[in-house]
PDB file of C-alpha atoms in Angstrom:
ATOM      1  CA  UNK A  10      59.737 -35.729  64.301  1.00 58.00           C
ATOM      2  CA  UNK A  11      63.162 -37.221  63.765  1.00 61.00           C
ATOM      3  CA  UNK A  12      65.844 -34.891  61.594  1.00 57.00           C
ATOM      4  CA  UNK A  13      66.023 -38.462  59.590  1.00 51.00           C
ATOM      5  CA  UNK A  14      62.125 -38.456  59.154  1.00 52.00           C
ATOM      6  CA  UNK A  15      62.235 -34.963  58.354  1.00 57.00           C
ATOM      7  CA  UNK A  16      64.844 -35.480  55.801  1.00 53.00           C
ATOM      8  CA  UNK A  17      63.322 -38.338  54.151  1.00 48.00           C
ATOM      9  CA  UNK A  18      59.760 -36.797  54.073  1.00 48.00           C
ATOM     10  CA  UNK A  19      61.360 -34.009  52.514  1.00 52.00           C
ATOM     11  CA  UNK A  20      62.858 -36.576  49.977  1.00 48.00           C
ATOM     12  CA  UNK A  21      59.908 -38.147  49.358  1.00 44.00           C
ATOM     13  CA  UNK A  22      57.867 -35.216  48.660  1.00 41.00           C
ATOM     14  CA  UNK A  23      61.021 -33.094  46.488  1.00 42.00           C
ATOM     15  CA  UNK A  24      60.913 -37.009  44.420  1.00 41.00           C
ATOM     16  CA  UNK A  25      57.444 -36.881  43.888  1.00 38.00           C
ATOM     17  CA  UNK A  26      57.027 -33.065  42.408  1.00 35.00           C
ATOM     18  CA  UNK A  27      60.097 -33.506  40.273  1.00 35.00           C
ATOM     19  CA  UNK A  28      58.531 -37.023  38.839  1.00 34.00           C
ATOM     20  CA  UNK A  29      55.385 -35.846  38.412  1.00 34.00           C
ATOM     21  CA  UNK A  30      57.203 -32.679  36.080  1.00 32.00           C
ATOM     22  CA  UNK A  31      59.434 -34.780  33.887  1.00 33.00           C
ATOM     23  CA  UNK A  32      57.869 -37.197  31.575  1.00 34.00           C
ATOM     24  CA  UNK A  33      60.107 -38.788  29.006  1.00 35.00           C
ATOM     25  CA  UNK A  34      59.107 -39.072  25.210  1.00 40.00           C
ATOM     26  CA  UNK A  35      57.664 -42.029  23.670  1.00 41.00           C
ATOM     27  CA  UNK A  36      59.819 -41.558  20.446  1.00 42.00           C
ATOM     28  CA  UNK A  37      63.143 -40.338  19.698  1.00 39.00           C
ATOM     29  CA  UNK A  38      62.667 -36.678  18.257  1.00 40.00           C
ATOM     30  CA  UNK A  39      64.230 -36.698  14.793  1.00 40.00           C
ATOM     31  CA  UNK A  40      67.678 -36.138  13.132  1.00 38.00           C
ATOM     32  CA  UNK A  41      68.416 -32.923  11.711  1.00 39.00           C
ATOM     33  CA  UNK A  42      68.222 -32.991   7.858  1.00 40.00           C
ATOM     34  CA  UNK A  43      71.422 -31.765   6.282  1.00 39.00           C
ATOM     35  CA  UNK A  44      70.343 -28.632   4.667  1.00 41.00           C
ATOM     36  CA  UNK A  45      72.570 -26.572   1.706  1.00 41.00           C
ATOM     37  CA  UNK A  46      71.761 -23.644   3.198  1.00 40.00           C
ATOM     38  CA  UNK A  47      71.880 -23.209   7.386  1.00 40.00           C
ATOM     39  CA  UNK A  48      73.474 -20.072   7.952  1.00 41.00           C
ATOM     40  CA  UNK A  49      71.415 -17.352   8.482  1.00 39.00           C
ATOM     41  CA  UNK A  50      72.900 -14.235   7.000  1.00 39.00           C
ATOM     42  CA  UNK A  51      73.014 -10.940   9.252  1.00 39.00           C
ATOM     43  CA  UNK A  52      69.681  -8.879   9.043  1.00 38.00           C
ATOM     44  CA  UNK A  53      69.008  -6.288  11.047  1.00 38.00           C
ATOM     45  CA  UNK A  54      66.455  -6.836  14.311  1.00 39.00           C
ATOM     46  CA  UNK A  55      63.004  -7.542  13.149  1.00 40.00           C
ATOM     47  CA  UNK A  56      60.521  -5.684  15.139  1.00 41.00           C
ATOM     48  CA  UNK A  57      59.004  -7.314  18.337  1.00 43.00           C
ATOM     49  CA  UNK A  58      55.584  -7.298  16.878  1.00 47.00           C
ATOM     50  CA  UNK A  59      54.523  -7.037  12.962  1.00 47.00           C
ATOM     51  CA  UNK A  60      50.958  -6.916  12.239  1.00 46.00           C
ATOM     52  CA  UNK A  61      48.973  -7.517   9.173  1.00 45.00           C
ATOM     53  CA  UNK A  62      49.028  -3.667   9.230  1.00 40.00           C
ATOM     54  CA  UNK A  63      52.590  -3.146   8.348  1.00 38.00           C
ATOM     55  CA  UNK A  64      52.351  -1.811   4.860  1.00 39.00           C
ATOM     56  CA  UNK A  65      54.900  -3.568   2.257  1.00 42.00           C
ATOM     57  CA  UNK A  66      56.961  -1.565   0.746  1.00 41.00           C
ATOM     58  CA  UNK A  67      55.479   0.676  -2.147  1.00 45.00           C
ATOM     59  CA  UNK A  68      58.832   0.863  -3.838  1.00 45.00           C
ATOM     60  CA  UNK A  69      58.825  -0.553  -7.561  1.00 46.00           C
ATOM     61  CA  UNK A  70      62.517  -0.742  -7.882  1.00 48.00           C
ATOM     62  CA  UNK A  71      62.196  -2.947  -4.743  1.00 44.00           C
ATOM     63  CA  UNK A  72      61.433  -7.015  -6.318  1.00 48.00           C
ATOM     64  CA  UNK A  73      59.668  -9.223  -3.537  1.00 56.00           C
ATOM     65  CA  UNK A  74      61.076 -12.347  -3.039  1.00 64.00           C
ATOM     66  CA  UNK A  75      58.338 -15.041  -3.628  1.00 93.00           C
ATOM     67  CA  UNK A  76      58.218 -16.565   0.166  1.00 97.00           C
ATOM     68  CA  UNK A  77      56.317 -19.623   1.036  1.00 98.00           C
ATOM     69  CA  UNK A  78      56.190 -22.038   3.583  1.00 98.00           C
ATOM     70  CA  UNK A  79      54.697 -25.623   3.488  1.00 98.00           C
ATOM     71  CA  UNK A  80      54.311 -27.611   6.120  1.00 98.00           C
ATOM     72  CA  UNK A  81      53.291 -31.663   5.678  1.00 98.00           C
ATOM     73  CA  UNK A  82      51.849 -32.785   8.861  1.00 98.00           C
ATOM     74  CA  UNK A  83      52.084 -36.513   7.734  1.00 97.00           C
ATOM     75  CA  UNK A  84      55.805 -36.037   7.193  1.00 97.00           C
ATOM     76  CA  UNK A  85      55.834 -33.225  10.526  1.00 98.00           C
ATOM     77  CA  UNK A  86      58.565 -31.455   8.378  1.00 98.00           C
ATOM     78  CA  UNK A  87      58.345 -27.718   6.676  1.00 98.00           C
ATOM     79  CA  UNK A  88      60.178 -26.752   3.281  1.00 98.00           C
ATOM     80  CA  UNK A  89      60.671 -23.005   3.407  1.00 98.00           C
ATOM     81  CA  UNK A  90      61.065 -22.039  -0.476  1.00 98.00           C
ATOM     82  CA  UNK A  91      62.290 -18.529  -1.998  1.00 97.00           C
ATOM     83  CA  UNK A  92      61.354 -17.960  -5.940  1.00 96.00           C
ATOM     84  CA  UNK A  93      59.887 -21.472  -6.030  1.00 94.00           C
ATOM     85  CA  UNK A  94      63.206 -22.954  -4.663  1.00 97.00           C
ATOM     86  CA  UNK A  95      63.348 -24.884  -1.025  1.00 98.00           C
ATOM     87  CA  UNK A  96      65.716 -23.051   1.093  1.00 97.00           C
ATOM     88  CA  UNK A  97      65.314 -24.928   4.377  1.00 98.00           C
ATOM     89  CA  UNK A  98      63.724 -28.259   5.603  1.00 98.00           C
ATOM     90  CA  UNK A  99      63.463 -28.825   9.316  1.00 98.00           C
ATOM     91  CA  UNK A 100      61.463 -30.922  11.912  1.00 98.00           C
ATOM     92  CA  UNK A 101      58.068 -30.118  13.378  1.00 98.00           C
ATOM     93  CA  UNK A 102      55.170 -31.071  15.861  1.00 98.00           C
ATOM     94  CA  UNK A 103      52.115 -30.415  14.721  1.00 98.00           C
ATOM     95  CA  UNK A 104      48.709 -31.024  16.282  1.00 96.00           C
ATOM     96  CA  UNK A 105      48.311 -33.816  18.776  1.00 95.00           C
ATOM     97  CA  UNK A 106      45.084 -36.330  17.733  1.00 93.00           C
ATOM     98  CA  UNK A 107      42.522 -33.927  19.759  1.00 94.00           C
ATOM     99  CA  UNK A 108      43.451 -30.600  19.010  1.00 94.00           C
ATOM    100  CA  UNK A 109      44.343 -31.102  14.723  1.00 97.00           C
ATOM    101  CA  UNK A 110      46.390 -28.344  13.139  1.00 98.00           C
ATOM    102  CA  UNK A 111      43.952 -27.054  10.351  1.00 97.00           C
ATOM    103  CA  UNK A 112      45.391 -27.865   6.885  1.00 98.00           C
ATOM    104  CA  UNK A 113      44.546 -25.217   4.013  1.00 98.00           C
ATOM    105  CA  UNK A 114      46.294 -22.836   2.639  1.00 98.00           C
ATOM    106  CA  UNK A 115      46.690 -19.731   4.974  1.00 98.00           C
ATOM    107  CA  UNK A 116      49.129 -16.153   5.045  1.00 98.00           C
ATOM    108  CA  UNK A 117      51.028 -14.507   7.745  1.00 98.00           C
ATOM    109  CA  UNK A 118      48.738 -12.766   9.618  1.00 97.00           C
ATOM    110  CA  UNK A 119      51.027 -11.302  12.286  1.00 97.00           C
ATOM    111  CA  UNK A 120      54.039 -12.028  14.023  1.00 97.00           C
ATOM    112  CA  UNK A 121      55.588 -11.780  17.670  1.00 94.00           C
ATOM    113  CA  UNK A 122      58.939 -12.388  18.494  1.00 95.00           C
ATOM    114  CA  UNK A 123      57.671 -12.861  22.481  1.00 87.00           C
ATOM    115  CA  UNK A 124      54.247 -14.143  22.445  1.00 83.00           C
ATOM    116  CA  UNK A 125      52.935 -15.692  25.238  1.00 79.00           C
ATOM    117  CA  UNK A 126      49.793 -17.630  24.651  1.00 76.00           C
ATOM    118  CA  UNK A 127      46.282 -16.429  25.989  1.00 67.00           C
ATOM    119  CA  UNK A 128      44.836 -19.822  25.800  1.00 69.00           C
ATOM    120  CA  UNK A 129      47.471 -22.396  27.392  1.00 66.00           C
ATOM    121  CA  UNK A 130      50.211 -22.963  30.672  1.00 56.00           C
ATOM    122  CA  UNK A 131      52.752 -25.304  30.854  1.00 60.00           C
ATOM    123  CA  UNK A 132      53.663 -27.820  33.109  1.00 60.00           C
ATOM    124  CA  UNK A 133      54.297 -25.611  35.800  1.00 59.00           C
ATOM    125  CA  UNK A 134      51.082 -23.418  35.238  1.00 66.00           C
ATOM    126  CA  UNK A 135      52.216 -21.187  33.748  1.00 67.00           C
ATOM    127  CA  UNK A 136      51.058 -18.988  30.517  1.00 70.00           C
ATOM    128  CA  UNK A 137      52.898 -20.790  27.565  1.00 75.00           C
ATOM    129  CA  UNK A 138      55.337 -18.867  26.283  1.00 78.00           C
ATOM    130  CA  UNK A 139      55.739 -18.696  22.376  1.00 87.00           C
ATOM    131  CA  UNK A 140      58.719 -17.575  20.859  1.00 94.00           C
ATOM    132  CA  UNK A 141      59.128 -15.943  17.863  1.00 97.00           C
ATOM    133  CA  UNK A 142      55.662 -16.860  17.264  1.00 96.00           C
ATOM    134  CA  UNK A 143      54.134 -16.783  13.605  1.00 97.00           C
ATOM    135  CA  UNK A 144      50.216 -16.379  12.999  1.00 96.00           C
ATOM    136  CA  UNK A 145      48.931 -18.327  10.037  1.00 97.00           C
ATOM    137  CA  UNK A 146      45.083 -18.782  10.987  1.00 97.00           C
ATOM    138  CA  UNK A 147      42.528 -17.975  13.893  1.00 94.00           C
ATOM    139  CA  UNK A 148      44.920 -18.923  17.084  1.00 92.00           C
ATOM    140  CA  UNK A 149      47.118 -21.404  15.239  1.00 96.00           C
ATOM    141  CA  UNK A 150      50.567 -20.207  15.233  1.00 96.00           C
ATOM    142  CA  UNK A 151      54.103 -21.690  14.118  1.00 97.00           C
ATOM    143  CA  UNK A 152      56.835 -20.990  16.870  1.00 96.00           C
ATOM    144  CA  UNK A 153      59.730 -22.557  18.759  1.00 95.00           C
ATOM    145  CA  UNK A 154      59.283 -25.517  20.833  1.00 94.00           C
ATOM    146  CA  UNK A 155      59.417 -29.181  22.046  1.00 92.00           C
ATOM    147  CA  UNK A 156      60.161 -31.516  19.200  1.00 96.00           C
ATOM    148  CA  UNK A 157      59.268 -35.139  20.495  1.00 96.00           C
ATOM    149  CA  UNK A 158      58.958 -36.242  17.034  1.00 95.00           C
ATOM    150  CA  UNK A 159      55.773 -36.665  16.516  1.00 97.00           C
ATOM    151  CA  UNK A 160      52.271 -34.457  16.557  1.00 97.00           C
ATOM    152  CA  UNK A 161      52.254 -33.426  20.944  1.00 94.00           C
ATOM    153  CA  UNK A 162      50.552 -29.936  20.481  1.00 92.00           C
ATOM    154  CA  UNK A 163      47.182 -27.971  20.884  1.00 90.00           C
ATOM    155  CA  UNK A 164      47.244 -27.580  17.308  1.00 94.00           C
ATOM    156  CA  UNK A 165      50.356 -25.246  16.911  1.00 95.00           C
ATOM    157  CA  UNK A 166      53.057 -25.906  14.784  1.00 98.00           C
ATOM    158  CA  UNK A 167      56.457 -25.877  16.858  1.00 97.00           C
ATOM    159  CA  UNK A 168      59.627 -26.108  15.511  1.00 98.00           C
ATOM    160  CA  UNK A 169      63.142 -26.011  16.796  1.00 97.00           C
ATOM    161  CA  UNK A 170      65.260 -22.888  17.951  1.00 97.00           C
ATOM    162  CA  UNK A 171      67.189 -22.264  14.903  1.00 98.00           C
ATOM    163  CA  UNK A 172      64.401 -22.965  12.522  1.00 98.00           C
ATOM    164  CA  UNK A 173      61.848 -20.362  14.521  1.00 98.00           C
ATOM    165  CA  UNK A 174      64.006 -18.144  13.835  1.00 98.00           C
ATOM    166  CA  UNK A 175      64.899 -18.326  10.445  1.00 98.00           C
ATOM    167  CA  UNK A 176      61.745 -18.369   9.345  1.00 98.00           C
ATOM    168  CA  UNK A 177      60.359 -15.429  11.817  1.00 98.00           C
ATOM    169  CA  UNK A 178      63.032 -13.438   9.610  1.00 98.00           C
ATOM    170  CA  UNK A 179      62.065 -14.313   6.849  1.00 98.00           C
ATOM    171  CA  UNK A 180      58.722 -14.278   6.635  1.00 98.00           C
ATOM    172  CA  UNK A 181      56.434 -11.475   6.394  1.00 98.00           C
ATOM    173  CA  UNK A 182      52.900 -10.698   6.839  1.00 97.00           C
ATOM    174  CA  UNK A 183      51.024 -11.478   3.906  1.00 97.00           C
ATOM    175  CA  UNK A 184      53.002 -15.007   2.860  1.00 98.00           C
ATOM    176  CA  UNK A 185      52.123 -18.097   1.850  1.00 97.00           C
ATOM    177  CA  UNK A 186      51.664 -21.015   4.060  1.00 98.00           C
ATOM    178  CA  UNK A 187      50.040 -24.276   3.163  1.00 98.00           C
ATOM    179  CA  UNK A 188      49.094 -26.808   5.571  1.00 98.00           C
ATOM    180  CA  UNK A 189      49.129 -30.483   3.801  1.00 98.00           C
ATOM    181  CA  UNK A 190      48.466 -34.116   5.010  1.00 95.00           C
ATOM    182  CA  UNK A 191      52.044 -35.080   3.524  1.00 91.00           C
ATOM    183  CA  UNK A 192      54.222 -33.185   0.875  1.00 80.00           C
TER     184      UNK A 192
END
């Protein structure tokens, strides 16, 4: 063989595993909502793991905050609200058509800041990672990633960087979150 065949074989086959990795989106993924509040303000590290066995605190002069999270998978967009006021909107991807997120209302059941999934791989093969992964029922979780704009997952709810982590700091086990056809 030629070094001219060699290099275009070796063209032709580099071509075809990097088209066959990179697909592009059928929609746009959507604008960022401006949002009164984006800042995150410093907390200390969450643990890497929180369970639904972390005890709240049993302190009465402590006053929980009154944390929910509601997700519209007609709208794929969450409203985070504190005390009955929306703190943060943002973008998700819910569900694709055969794998439905499950709408109800649900509660934190755990949370992991590095989860990778037991069930899935990614285009490469590999076991999906999941980060700062929220569980609200069975293996349904919300945590960062891909926003096409439009429902594209197993029946996870993903939502951008900034957002998965704002919420995995805010949240804690034993929180609201509702699951609705649209808001």
């Amino acid at each position: 063989m030629t070094s001219l065949t060699r290099s275009l074989c070796s063209m032709l086959v580099a071509s075809t595993v990097l088209a066959g990795c990179a697909h592009a989106p059928s929609q746009r993924a959507p604008e960022r909502l401006p949002v009164a509040e984006q800042a995150v303000p410093e907390t200390t590290p969450a643990p890497l793991v929180e369970t639904a066995q972390t005890a709240p605190s049993n302190d009465s002069r402590v006053a929980p905050s009154k944390r929910s999270l509601t997700i519209s998978l007609g709208a794929q967009q969450f409203a985070y609200a504190e005390d009955g006021q929306v703190v943060r909107t943002g973008p998700i991807s819910s569900g694709a058509a055969g794998s439905p997120t499950p709408t109800g209302r649900f509660a934190v059941l755990s949370k992991d800041r590095d989860k990778v999934s037991s069930r899935y791989t990614n285009q490469l093969g590999w076991q999906a990672w999941m980060p700062y992964s929220i569980q609200f029922n069975g293996h349904y979780f919300l945590h960062e990633g891909w926003l096409p704009g439009y429902p594209d997952s197993h029946g996870c709810v993903r939502v951008g960087e900034p957002d998965a982590r704002f919420l995995f700091e805010r949240l804690k086990i034993g929180d609201r979150v509702d699951v609705v056809a649209s808001f």
